[in-house]
mmCIF file of C-alpha atoms in Angstrom:
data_model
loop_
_atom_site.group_PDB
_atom_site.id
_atom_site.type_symbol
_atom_site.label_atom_id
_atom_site.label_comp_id
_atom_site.label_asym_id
_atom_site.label_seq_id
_atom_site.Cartn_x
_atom_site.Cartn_y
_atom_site.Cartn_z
ATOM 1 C CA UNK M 936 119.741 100.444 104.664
ATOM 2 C CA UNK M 937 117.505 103.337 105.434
ATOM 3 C CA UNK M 938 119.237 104.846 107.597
ATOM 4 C CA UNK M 939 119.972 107.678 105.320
ATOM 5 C CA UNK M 940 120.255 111.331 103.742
ATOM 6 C CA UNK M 941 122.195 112.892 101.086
ATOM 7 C CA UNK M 942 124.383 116.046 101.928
ATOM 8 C CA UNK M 943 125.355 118.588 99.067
ATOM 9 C CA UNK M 944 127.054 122.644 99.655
ATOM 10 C CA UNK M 945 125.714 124.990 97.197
ATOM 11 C CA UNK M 946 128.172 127.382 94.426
ATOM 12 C CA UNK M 947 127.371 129.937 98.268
ATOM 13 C CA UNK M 948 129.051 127.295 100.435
ATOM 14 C CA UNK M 949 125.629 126.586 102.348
ATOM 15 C CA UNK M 950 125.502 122.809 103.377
ATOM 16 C CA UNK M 951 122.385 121.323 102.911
ATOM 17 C CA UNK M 952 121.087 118.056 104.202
ATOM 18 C CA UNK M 953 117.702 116.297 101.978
ATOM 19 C CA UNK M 954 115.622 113.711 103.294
ATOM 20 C CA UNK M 955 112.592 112.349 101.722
ATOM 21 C CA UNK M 956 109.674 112.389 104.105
ATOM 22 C CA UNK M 957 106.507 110.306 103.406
ATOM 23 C CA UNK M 958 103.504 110.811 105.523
ATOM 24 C CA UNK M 959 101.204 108.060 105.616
ATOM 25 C CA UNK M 960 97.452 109.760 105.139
ATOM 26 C CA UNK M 961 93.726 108.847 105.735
ATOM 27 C CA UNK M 962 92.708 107.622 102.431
ATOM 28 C CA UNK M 963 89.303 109.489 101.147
ATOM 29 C CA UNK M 964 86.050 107.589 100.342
ATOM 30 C CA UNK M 965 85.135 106.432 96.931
ATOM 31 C CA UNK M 966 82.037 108.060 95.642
ATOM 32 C CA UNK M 967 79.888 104.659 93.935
ATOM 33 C CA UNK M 968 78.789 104.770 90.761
ATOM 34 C CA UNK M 969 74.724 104.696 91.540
ATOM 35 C CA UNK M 970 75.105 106.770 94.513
ATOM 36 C CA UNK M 971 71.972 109.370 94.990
ATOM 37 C CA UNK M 972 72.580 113.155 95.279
ATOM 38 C CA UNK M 973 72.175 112.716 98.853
ATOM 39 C CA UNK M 974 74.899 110.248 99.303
ATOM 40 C CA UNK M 975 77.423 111.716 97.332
ATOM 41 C CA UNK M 976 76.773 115.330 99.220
ATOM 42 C CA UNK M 977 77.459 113.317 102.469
ATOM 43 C CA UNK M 978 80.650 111.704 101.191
ATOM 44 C CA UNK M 979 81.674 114.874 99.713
ATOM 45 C CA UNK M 980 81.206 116.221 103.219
ATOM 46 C CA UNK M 981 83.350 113.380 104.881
ATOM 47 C CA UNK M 982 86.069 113.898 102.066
ATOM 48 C CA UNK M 983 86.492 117.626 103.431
ATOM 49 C CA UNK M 984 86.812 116.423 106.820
ATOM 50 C CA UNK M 985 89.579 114.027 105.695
ATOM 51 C CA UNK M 986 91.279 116.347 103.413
ATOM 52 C CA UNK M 987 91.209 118.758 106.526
ATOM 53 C CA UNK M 988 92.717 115.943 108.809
ATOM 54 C CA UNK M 989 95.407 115.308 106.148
ATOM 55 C CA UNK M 990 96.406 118.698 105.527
ATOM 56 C CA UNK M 991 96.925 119.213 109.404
ATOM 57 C CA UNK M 992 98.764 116.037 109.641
ATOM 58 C CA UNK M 993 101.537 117.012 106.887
ATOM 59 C CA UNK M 994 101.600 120.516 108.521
ATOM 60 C CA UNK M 995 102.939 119.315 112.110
ATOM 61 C CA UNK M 996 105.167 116.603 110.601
ATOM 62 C CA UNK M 997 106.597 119.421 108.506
ATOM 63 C CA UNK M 998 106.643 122.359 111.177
ATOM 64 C CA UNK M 999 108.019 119.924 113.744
ATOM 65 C CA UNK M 1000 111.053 118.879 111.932
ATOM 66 C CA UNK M 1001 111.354 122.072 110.739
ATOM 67 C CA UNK M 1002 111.529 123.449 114.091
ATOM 68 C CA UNK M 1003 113.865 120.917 115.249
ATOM 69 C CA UNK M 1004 116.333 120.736 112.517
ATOM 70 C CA UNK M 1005 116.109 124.140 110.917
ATOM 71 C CA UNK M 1006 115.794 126.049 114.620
ATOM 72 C CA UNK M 1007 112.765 128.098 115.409
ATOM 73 C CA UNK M 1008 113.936 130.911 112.936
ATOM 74 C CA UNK M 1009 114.403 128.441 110.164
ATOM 75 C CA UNK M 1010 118.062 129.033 109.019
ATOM 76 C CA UNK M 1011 119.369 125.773 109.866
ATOM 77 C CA UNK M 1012 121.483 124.732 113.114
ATOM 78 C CA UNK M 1013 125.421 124.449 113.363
ATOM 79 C CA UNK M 1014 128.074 121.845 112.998
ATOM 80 C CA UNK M 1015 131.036 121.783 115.605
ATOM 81 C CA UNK M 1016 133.286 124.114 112.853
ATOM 82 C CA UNK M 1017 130.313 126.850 113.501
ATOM 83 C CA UNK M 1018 128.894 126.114 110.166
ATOM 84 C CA UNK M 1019 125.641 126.312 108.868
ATOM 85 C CA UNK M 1020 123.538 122.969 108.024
ATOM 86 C CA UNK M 1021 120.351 123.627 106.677
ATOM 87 C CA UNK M 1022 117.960 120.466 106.631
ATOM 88 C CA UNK M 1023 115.556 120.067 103.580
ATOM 89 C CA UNK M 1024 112.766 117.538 104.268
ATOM 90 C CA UNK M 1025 111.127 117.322 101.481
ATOM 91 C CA UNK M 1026 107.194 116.407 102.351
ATOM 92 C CA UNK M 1027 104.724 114.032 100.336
ATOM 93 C CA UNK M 1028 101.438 112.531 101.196
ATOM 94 C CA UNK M 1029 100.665 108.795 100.469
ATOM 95 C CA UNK M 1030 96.446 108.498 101.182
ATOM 96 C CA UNK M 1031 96.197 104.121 102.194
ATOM 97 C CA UNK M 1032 93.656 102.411 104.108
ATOM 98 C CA UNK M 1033 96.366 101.205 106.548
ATOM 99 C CA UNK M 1034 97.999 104.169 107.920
ATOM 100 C CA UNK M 1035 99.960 102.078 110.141
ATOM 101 C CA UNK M 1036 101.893 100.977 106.756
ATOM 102 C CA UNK M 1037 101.301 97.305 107.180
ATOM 103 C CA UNK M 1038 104.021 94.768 106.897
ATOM 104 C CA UNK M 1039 107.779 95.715 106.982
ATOM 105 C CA UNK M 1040 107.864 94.638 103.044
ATOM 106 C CA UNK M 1041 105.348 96.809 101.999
ATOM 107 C CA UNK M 1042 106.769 100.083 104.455
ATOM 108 C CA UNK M 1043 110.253 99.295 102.862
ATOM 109 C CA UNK M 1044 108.353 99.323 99.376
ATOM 110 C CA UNK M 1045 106.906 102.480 100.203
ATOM 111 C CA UNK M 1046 109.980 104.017 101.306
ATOM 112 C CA UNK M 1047 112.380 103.013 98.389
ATOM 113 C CA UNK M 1048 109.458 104.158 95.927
ATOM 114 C CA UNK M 1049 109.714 107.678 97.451
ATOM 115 C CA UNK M 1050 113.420 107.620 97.456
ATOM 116 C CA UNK M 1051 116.342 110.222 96.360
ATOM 117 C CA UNK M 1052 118.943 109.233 93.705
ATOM 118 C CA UNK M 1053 122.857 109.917 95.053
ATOM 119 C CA UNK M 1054 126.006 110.073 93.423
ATOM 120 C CA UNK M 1055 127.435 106.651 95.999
ATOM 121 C CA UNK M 1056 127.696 103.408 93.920
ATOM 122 C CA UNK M 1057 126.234 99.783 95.126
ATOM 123 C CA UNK M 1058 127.918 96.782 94.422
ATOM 124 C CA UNK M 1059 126.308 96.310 90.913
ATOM 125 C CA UNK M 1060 127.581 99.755 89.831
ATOM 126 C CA UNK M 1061 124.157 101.589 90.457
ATOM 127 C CA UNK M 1062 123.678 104.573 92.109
ATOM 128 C CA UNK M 1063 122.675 104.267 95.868
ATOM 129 C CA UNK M 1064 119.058 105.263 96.789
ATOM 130 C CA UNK M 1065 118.278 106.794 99.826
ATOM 131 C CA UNK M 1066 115.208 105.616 101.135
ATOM 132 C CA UNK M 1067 112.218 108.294 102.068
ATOM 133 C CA UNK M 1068 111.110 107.966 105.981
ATOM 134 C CA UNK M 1069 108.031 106.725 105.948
ATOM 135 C CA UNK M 1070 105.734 108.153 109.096
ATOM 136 C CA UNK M 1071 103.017 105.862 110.511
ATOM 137 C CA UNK M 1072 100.328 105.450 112.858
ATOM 138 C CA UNK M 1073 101.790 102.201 113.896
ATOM 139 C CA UNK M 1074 102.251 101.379 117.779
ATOM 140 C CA UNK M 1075 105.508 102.882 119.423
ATOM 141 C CA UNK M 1076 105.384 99.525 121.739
ATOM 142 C CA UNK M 1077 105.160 100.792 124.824
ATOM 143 C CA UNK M 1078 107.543 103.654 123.934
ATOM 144 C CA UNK M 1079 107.498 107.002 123.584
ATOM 145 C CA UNK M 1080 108.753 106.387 119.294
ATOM 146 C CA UNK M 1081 109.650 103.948 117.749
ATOM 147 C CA UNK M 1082 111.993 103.704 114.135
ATOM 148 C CA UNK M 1083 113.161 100.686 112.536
ATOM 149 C CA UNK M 1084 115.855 103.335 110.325
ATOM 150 C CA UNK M 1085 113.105 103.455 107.556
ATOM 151 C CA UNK M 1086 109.404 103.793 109.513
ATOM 152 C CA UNK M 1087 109.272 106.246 112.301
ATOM 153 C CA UNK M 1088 105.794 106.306 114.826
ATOM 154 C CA UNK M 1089 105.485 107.907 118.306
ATOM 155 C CA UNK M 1090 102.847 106.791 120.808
ATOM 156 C CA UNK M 1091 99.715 109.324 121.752
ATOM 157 C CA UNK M 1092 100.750 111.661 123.567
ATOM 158 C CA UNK M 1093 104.358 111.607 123.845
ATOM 159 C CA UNK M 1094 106.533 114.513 123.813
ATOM 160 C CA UNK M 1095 106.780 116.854 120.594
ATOM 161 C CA UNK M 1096 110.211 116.352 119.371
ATOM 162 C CA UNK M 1097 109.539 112.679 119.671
ATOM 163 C CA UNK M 1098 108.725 112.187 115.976
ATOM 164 C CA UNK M 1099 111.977 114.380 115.463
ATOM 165 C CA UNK M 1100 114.154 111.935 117.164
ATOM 166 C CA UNK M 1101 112.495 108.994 115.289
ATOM 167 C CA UNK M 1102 113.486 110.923 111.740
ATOM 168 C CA UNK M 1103 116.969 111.258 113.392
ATOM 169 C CA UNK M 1104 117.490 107.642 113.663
ATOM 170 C CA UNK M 1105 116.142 107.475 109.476
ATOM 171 C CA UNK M 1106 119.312 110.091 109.779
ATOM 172 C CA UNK M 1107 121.717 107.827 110.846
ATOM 173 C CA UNK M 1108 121.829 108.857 114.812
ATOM 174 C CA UNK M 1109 121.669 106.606 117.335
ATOM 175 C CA UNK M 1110 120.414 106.696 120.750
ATOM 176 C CA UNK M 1111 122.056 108.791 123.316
ATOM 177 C CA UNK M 1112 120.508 106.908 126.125
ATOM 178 C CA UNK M 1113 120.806 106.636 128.932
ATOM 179 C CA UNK M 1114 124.070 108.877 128.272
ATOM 180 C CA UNK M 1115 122.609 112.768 128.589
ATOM 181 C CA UNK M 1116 123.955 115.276 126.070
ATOM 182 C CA UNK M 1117 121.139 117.430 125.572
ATOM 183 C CA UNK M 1118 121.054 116.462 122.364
ATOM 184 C CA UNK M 1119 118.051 115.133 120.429
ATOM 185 C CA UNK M 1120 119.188 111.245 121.013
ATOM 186 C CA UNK M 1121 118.531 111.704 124.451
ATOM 187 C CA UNK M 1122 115.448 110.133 126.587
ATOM 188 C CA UNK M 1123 113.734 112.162 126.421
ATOM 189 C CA UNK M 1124 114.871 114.374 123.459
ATOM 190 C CA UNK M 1125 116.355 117.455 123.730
ATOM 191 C CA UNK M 1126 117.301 120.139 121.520
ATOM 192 C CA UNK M 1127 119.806 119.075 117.999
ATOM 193 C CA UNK M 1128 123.436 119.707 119.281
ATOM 194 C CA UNK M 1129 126.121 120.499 116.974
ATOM 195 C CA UNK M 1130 127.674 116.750 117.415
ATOM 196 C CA UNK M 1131 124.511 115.415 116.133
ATOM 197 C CA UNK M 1132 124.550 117.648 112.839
ATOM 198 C CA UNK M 1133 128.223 116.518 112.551
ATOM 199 C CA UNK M 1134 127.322 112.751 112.531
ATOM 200 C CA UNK M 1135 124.228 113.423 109.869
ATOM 201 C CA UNK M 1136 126.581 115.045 107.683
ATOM 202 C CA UNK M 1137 129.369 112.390 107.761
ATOM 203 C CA UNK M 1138 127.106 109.395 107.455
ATOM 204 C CA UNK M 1139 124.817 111.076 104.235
ATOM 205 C CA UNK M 1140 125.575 109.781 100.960
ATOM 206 C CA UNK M 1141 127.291 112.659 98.273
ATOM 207 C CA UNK M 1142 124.218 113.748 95.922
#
């Protein structure tokens, strides 16, 4: 429905959690076909600027989970049994005119096009795909975030681990509110508490 990972340990015991992340991405201008020198140099120069804006885009998404997930050293955060869970989010770049992904269709379309094969079994006797989280520009709605369990957003300006607690609910995790944990469901988010890995790992499908 989404609202997924897929959870594997290694032949070394490490647990591993992998989540398809799409970012959606300014899409570059098209040089035309008649275009004079001087127009293509100043397209070429907008390009760079995009290509700079993109780049910087995927690099917070990625740091930011990272951060949040992984912990600030990068060697994953612990379950309740004092086990490592290391979270691998793995990163791609879709360029579209509509960066706020457009209809729910075409997000959904997006985010089962960028998906990850698992071992789990649908009703048909095909294997279960887990659907990428698709990052948009779209409005939070007056919130800080917003997720439907495939699309995550945040609003301008709201706190960092915002977009962190959007990907959580793509995770599975609900909202802590107005309960207070510490944990990243809270409102406002806090810090990913052992509970919260626990509840990732049980709800992701086998790869």
């Amino acid at each position: 429905d989404g609202r997924e990972g897929i959870k594997y340990t290694d032949e070394n015991g490490v647990k591993t959690v992998e989540s398809n992340v799409v970012v959606l991405l300014e899409q570059k201008k098209v040089i035309p076909k008649d275009a004079s020198e001087k127009t293509i140099a100043k397209i070429n120069r907008q390009n760079a600027r995009i290509e700079n804006r993109n780049a910087g885009r995927m690099a917070d998404v990625q740091n930011r989970l990272n951060e949040t997930y992984n912990g600030s050293d990068g060697k994953g955060t612990t379950n309740s049994a004092g086990e490592t869970v290391k979270f691998k989010f793995n990163m791609i770049g879709v360029e579209t005119n509509n960066t706020d992904g457009g209809s729910l269709k075409q997000i959904r379309e997006i985010a089962s096009a960028n998906s990850l094969e698992t071992s789990a079994k649908d009703v048909a006797g095909g294997n279960i795909k887990a659907l990428a989280a698709v990052v948009t520009t779209r409005s939070a709605g007056g919130s800080l975030g917003l997720s439907n369990g495939i699309f995550v957003t945040e609003a301008p300006g709201a706190p960092t681990s915002t977009l962190s607690h959007e990907v959580g609910h793509t995770l599975k995790l609900g909202d802590n509110y107005p309960r207070s944990t510490g944990g990243l469901m809270d409102y406002p988010a806090g810090g990913l508490i052992s509970s919260e890995v626990d509840e990732i790992w049980n709800k992701a499908y086998e790869k």
